[in-house]
Coordinates of N, CA and C in Angstrom, one line a residue:
M1 N 0.8 -1.2 0.0 CA 0.0 0.0 0.0 C 0.9 1.2 0.0
F2 N 0.5 2.2 -0.8 CA 1.3 3.4 -0.9 C 1.0 4.3 0.3
P3 N 2.1 5.1 0.7 CA 1.8 6.1 1.8 C 0.9 7.2 1.3
G4 N 0.2 7.8 2.1 CA -0.6 8.9 1.8 C -2.0 8.5 1.1
S5 N -2.3 7.2 1.0 CA -3.6 6.9 0.4 C -4.7 7.4 1.3
G6 N -5.8 7.8 0.6 CA -7.0 8.3 1.3 C -6.9 9.8 1.4
H7 N -5.9 10.4 0.9 CA -5.8 11.9 0.9 C -6.1 12.4 -0.5
S8 N -6.2 13.8 -0.5 CA -6.4 14.4 -1.8 C -5.3 14.1 -2.8
H9 N -5.6 14.0 -4.0 CA -4.6 13.7 -5.0 C -4.0 15.0 -5.5
D10 N -3.1 15.6 -4.7 CA -2.5 16.9 -5.1 C -1.0 16.7 -5.3
A11 N -0.3 17.8 -5.5 CA 1.1 17.7 -5.8 C 1.9 16.9 -4.7
G12 N 1.6 17.2 -3.4 CA 2.2 16.5 -2.3 C 2.1 15.0 -2.4
Y13 N 0.8 14.6 -2.7 CA 0.5 13.2 -2.8 C 1.4 12.6 -3.9
D14 N 1.4 13.3 -5.1 CA 2.2 12.7 -6.2 C 3.7 12.6 -5.9
V15 N 4.2 13.6 -5.1 CA 5.6 13.5 -4.8 C 5.9 12.4 -3.8
V16 N 5.0 12.2 -2.9 CA 5.2 11.0 -1.9 C 5.2 9.7 -2.7
I17 N 4.2 9.6 -3.6 CA 4.1 8.3 -4.3 C 5.2 8.1 -5.3
T18 N 5.6 9.1 -6.0 CA 6.8 9.0 -6.9 C 8.1 8.7 -6.1
D19 N 8.3 9.3 -5.0 CA 9.5 9.0 -4.2 C 9.4 7.6 -3.7
Y20 N 8.3 7.2 -3.2 CA 8.1 5.8 -2.8 C 8.5 4.8 -3.9
I21 N 7.9 5.0 -5.1 CA 8.2 4.1 -6.2 C 9.7 4.1 -6.5
L22 N 10.3 5.3 -6.6 CA 11.7 5.4 -7.0 C 12.6 4.7 -5.9
K23 N 12.2 4.9 -4.6 CA 13.0 4.2 -3.6 C 12.8 2.7 -3.5
E24 N 11.5 2.4 -3.3 CA 11.2 1.0 -3.0 C 11.2 0.1 -4.2
E25 N 10.9 0.6 -5.4 CA 10.8 -0.3 -6.5 C 12.0 -0.2 -7.4
L26 N 12.6 1.0 -7.5 CA 13.7 1.2 -8.5 C 15.0 1.6 -7.8
G27 N 15.1 1.6 -6.5 CA 16.3 1.9 -5.8 C 16.9 3.3 -6.1
K28 N 16.0 4.3 -5.9 CA 16.4 5.7 -6.1 C 17.7 6.1 -5.4
S29 N 18.5 6.8 -6.1 CA 19.8 7.3 -5.5 C 19.5 8.6 -4.7
N30 N 20.5 8.9 -3.9 CA 20.3 10.1 -3.1 C 20.5 11.4 -3.8
N31 N 20.8 11.4 -5.1 CA 20.9 12.6 -5.8 C 19.7 12.9 -6.7
T32 N 18.5 12.4 -6.3 CA 17.3 12.6 -7.0 C 16.3 13.5 -6.2
V33 N 15.8 14.6 -6.8 CA 14.8 15.4 -6.2 C 13.5 15.2 -6.9
V34 N 12.5 14.8 -6.1 CA 11.2 14.5 -6.7 C 10.3 15.8 -6.5
Y35 N 9.6 16.2 -7.5 CA 8.7 17.3 -7.4 C 7.5 17.1 -8.3
D36 N 6.5 17.9 -8.1 CA 5.3 17.9 -9.0 C 4.6 19.2 -8.9
I37 N 3.8 19.5 -9.9 CA 3.0 20.7 -9.9 C 1.5 20.3 -10.2
E38 N 0.6 21.2 -9.8 CA -0.8 21.0 -10.1 C -1.2 22.4 -10.8
T39 N -2.1 22.3 -11.7 CA -2.4 23.5 -12.5 C -4.0 23.6 -12.6
T40 N -4.4 24.8 -13.1 CA -5.8 25.0 -13.4 C -6.3 24.3 -14.7
G41 N -5.4 23.8 -15.5 CA -5.8 23.2 -16.7 C -4.6 22.6 -17.4
L42 N -4.7 22.2 -18.7 CA -3.7 21.5 -19.4 C -2.7 22.3 -20.2
H43 N -3.0 23.5 -20.4 CA -2.2 24.3 -21.4 C -1.8 25.6 -20.9
A44 N -0.5 25.8 -20.6 CA 0.1 27.0 -20.1 C -0.1 28.2 -21.1
N45 N -0.1 27.9 -22.4 CA -0.2 28.9 -23.4 C -1.7 29.3 -23.6
N46 N -2.6 28.7 -22.9 CA -4.0 29.1 -23.0 C -4.4 29.8 -21.7
G47 N -3.5 30.2 -20.9 CA -3.8 31.0 -19.7 C -4.0 30.2 -18.4
H48 N -3.8 28.9 -18.5 CA -3.9 28.1 -17.3 C -2.6 28.3 -16.4
E49 N -2.8 28.1 -15.1 CA -1.7 28.5 -14.2 C -1.4 27.4 -13.2
I50 N -0.1 27.5 -12.7 CA 0.3 26.6 -11.6 C -0.4 27.1 -10.4
I51 N -1.0 26.2 -9.6 CA -1.7 26.5 -8.4 C -1.0 25.8 -7.2
Q52 N -0.2 24.8 -7.4 CA 0.4 24.1 -6.3 C 1.7 23.5 -6.8
M53 N 2.7 23.5 -6.0 CA 4.0 22.8 -6.3 C 4.4 22.1 -5.0
A54 N 5.0 21.0 -5.2 CA 5.5 20.2 -4.0 C 6.8 19.6 -4.4
W55 N 7.7 19.4 -3.4 CA 9.0 18.7 -3.6 C 9.5 18.3 -2.3
L56 N 10.4 17.3 -2.3 CA 11.1 16.9 -1.1 C 12.4 17.8 -1.0
A57 N 12.4 18.5 0.2 CA 13.5 19.4 0.5 C 14.8 18.6 0.8
P58 N 15.9 19.3 0.8 CA 17.2 18.6 1.1 C 17.2 17.9 2.5
D59 N 16.3 18.3 3.4 CA 16.3 17.6 4.7 C 15.3 16.4 4.7
G60 N 14.7 16.2 3.5 CA 13.8 15.1 3.3 C 12.3 15.4 3.6
K61 N 12.1 16.6 4.1 CA 10.7 17.0 4.4 C 9.9 17.4 3.1
L62 N 8.7 17.1 3.1 CA 7.8 17.4 2.0 C 7.4 18.9 2.1
K63 N 7.6 19.6 1.0 CA 7.2 21.0 1.0 C 6.1 21.1 0.0
V64 N 5.0 21.7 0.4 CA 3.8 21.9 -0.5 C 3.5 23.4 -0.5
R65 N 3.5 24.1 -1.6 CA 3.2 25.5 -1.7 C 2.1 25.7 -2.6
E66 N 1.1 26.5 -2.2 CA 0.0 26.9 -3.0 C 0.0 28.3 -3.4
M67 N -0.4 28.5 -4.7 CA -0.4 29.9 -5.2 C -1.9 30.2 -5.7
A68 N -2.3 31.4 -5.4 CA -3.7 31.8 -5.8 C -3.7 32.0 -7.3
P69 N -4.6 31.4 -8.0 CA -4.7 31.7 -9.4 C -5.4 33.0 -9.7
S70 N -5.4 33.4 -10.9 CA -6.1 34.6 -11.3 C -7.6 34.5 -10.9
P71 N -8.2 35.7 -10.6 CA -9.6 35.7 -10.2 C -10.5 35.0 -11.3
H72 N -11.5 34.3 -10.8 CA -12.4 33.7 -11.7 C -11.8 32.6 -12.6
L73 N -10.6 32.1 -12.3 CA -10.0 31.0 -13.0 C -10.1 29.8 -12.2
Y74 N -10.9 28.8 -12.7 CA -11.1 27.5 -11.9 C -10.8 26.3 -12.8
P75 N -10.2 25.3 -12.2 CA -10.1 24.0 -12.9 C -11.5 23.4 -13.2
D76 N -11.6 22.4 -14.0 CA -12.9 21.8 -14.2 C -13.2 21.0 -13.0
A77 N -14.5 20.5 -12.9 CA -15.0 19.8 -11.7 C -14.1 18.6 -11.4
E78 N -13.7 17.8 -12.4 CA -12.9 16.6 -12.2 C -11.6 16.9 -11.5
V79 N -10.9 18.0 -11.9 CA -9.6 18.4 -11.3 C -9.9 18.9 -9.9
M80 N -10.9 19.7 -9.7 CA -11.2 20.2 -8.4 C -11.5 19.0 -7.4
N81 N -12.3 18.0 -7.9 CA -12.5 16.9 -7.0 C -11.2 16.2 -6.6
K82 N -10.3 16.0 -7.6 CA -9.0 15.4 -7.3 C -8.2 16.2 -6.3
L83 N -8.1 17.5 -6.5 CA -7.3 18.3 -5.6 C -7.9 18.4 -4.2
L84 N -9.2 18.4 -4.1 CA -9.9 18.7 -2.9 C -10.3 17.4 -2.1
N85 N -10.3 16.3 -2.8 CA -10.7 15.0 -2.3 C -12.1 15.1 -1.8
E86 N -13.0 15.6 -2.7 CA -14.4 15.8 -2.3 C -15.3 15.1 -3.4
P87 N -15.1 13.8 -3.6 CA -15.8 13.1 -4.7 C -17.4 13.2 -4.6
D88 N -17.9 13.4 -3.4 CA -19.4 13.5 -3.3 C -19.9 14.9 -3.5
V89 N -19.1 15.9 -3.6 CA -19.6 17.2 -3.9 C -19.7 17.3 -5.4
T90 N -21.0 17.6 -5.9 CA -21.2 17.7 -7.3 C -21.6 19.1 -7.8
S91 N -21.9 19.9 -6.8 CA -22.3 21.3 -7.2 C -21.1 22.1 -7.5
M92 N -21.1 22.7 -8.7 CA -19.9 23.5 -9.1 C -19.7 24.6 -8.2
K93 N -20.7 25.2 -7.7 CA -20.6 26.3 -6.7 C -19.9 25.9 -5.4
E94 N -20.3 24.7 -4.9 CA -19.7 24.2 -3.7 C -18.2 23.9 -3.9
L95 N -17.9 23.3 -5.1 CA -16.5 23.0 -5.5 C -15.7 24.3 -5.5
Q96 N -16.3 25.3 -6.2 CA -15.6 26.6 -6.3 C -15.3 27.2 -4.9
D97 N -16.3 27.1 -4.0 CA -16.2 27.6 -2.7 C -15.0 26.9 -1.9
L98 N -15.0 25.6 -2.1 CA -13.9 24.8 -1.4 C -12.5 25.1 -2.0
F99 N -12.5 25.2 -3.4 CA -11.3 25.6 -4.1 C -10.8 27.0 -3.6
D100 N -11.7 27.9 -3.5 CA -11.4 29.3 -3.0 C -10.8 29.2 -1.6
A101 N -11.4 28.5 -0.8 CA -10.9 28.4 0.6 C -9.5 27.8 0.7
K102 N -9.2 26.9 -0.2 CA -7.9 26.2 -0.2 C -6.8 27.0 -0.9
F103 N -7.1 27.6 -2.1 CA -6.1 28.2 -2.9 C -6.1 29.8 -2.9
R104 N -7.2 30.4 -2.8 CA -7.3 31.9 -3.0 C -6.7 32.7 -1.9
N105 N -6.5 32.1 -0.7 CA -5.9 32.8 0.4 C -4.4 32.9 0.4
S106 N -3.8 32.2 -0.6 CA -2.3 32.2 -0.6 C -1.8 33.5 -1.0
S107 N -0.7 33.9 -0.4 CA -0.1 35.2 -0.7 C 1.2 34.9 -1.6
L108 N 1.5 33.6 -1.8 CA 2.7 33.3 -2.6 C 2.5 33.5 -4.1
T109 N 3.5 33.9 -4.7 CA 3.5 34.0 -6.2 C 4.2 32.8 -6.8
E110 N 3.9 32.6 -8.0 CA 4.6 31.5 -8.7 C 6.1 31.7 -8.7
K111 N 6.5 33.0 -8.9 CA 8.0 33.3 -8.9 C 8.6 33.0 -7.6
E112 N 7.9 33.4 -6.5 CA 8.5 33.1 -5.1 C 8.6 31.6 -4.9
V113 N 7.7 30.8 -5.3 CA 7.7 29.4 -5.1 C 8.8 28.8 -5.9
L114 N 8.9 29.2 -7.2 CA 10.0 28.6 -8.0 C 11.4 29.0 -7.5
L115 N 11.5 30.2 -7.0 CA 12.8 30.6 -6.4 C 13.1 29.8 -5.1
E116 N 12.1 29.5 -4.3 CA 12.4 28.6 -3.1 C 12.8 27.2 -3.6
F117 N 12.1 26.7 -4.6 CA 12.4 25.4 -5.1 C 13.9 25.4 -5.7
N118 N 14.3 26.5 -6.4 CA 15.6 26.6 -6.9 C 16.6 26.7 -5.8
E119 N 16.3 27.4 -4.7 CA 17.2 27.5 -3.6 C 17.4 26.1 -3.0
D120 N 16.3 25.3 -2.8 CA 16.5 24.0 -2.3 C 17.3 23.1 -3.2
L121 N 17.1 23.2 -4.5 CA 17.9 22.5 -5.5 C 19.4 22.8 -5.3
A122 N 19.7 24.0 -5.1 CA 21.1 24.4 -4.9 C 21.7 23.8 -3.6
K123 N 20.9 23.8 -2.5 CA 21.3 23.2 -1.3 C 21.4 21.7 -1.5
F124 N 20.5 21.1 -2.2 CA 20.5 19.7 -2.4 C 21.8 19.3 -3.2
Q125 N 22.1 20.1 -4.2 CA 23.3 19.8 -5.0 C 24.6 20.0 -4.1
K126 N 24.6 21.0 -3.3 CA 25.8 21.2 -2.5 C 26.0 20.1 -1.5
N127 N 24.9 19.6 -0.9 CA 24.9 18.5 0.0 C 25.4 17.2 -0.7
N128 N 24.9 17.0 -1.9 CA 25.3 15.8 -2.6 C 26.7 15.8 -3.1
K129 N 27.3 17.0 -3.4 CA 28.7 17.0 -3.8 C 29.5 16.5 -2.6
N130 N 29.1 16.8 -1.4 CA 29.8 16.3 -0.2 C 29.8 14.7 -0.2
Y131 N 28.9 14.1 -0.9 CA 28.8 12.6 -0.9 C 29.3 12.1 -2.2
G132 N 29.9 12.9 -3.0 CA 30.5 12.4 -4.3 C 29.7 12.5 -5.5
H133 N 28.4 13.0 -5.4 CA 27.6 13.1 -6.6 C 27.9 14.4 -7.3
K134 N 27.9 14.3 -8.6 CA 28.3 15.5 -9.4 C 27.0 16.3 -9.8
S135 N 25.9 15.7 -9.8 CA 24.7 16.4 -10.3 C 23.5 16.0 -9.5
V136 N 22.4 16.7 -9.7 CA 21.1 16.4 -9.1 C 20.2 16.0 -10.3
T137 N 19.4 14.9 -10.1 CA 18.4 14.5 -11.0 C 17.1 14.9 -10.6
L138 N 16.3 15.5 -11.5 CA 14.9 15.8 -11.2 C 14.0 14.7 -11.6
A139 N 13.1 14.3 -10.8 CA 12.1 13.3 -11.1 C 10.7 13.8 -10.8
G140 N 9.8 13.8 -11.8 CA 8.5 14.3 -11.6 C 7.5 13.5 -12.5
H141 N 6.3 13.5 -12.1 CA 5.2 12.8 -12.8 C 4.9 13.7 -14.0
N142 N 5.1 13.2 -15.2 CA 4.8 13.9 -16.5 C 5.5 15.2 -16.6
S143 N 6.7 15.3 -16.0 CA 7.4 16.6 -16.0 C 7.9 17.0 -17.3
D144 N 8.4 16.1 -18.2 CA 9.0 16.5 -19.4 C 8.0 17.2 -20.4
D145 N 6.8 16.5 -20.5 CA 5.8 17.0 -21.4 C 4.9 18.0 -20.9
F146 N 4.7 18.0 -19.6 CA 3.7 18.9 -19.0 C 4.3 20.0 -18.1
D147 N 4.9 19.6 -17.0 CA 5.4 20.5 -16.0 C 6.3 21.6 -16.6
F148 N 7.3 21.2 -17.4 CA 8.2 22.1 -17.9 C 7.5 23.2 -18.8
G149 N 6.4 22.8 -19.4 CA 5.7 23.8 -20.2 C 5.1 24.9 -19.4
F150 N 4.8 24.6 -18.2 CA 4.3 25.6 -17.3 C 5.4 26.4 -16.6
I151 N 6.5 25.7 -16.2 CA 7.6 26.3 -15.5 C 8.3 27.3 -16.5
K152 N 8.4 26.9 -17.7 CA 9.1 27.8 -18.7 C 8.3 29.1 -18.9
N153 N 7.0 29.0 -18.8 CA 6.2 30.2 -19.1 C 6.3 31.1 -17.9

């Protein structure tokens, strides 16, 4: 059984699951940083935005950061159910209210979160050089085709 089951399927959940698979199933090395993002939709170039980012910090602790999306920008009902772990809520208004309560109160910007992530990567790499590793490997769910499209924008 995976750790974190029974919780919302958000970026933190994906990081924990990916890290578990890499460690337990594939023998993850200590120079791998696991991260994930959640967004309001599938296409960065269509105005969708990052609303959550999670990663394992150099000390091994899970960091989850939420960013408030633009006003009146909501994911579709399926994505909100996944993020909020509210499968029985079917009213779009109720989902939007729950979404607002979780994400709209954040004062963090995407830039601030990406800078914090970058600082942790630098710390991680510095720590790993002390153990003889030359580089840090990033591991994320769907990162190549999806996450980098949002992070580059």
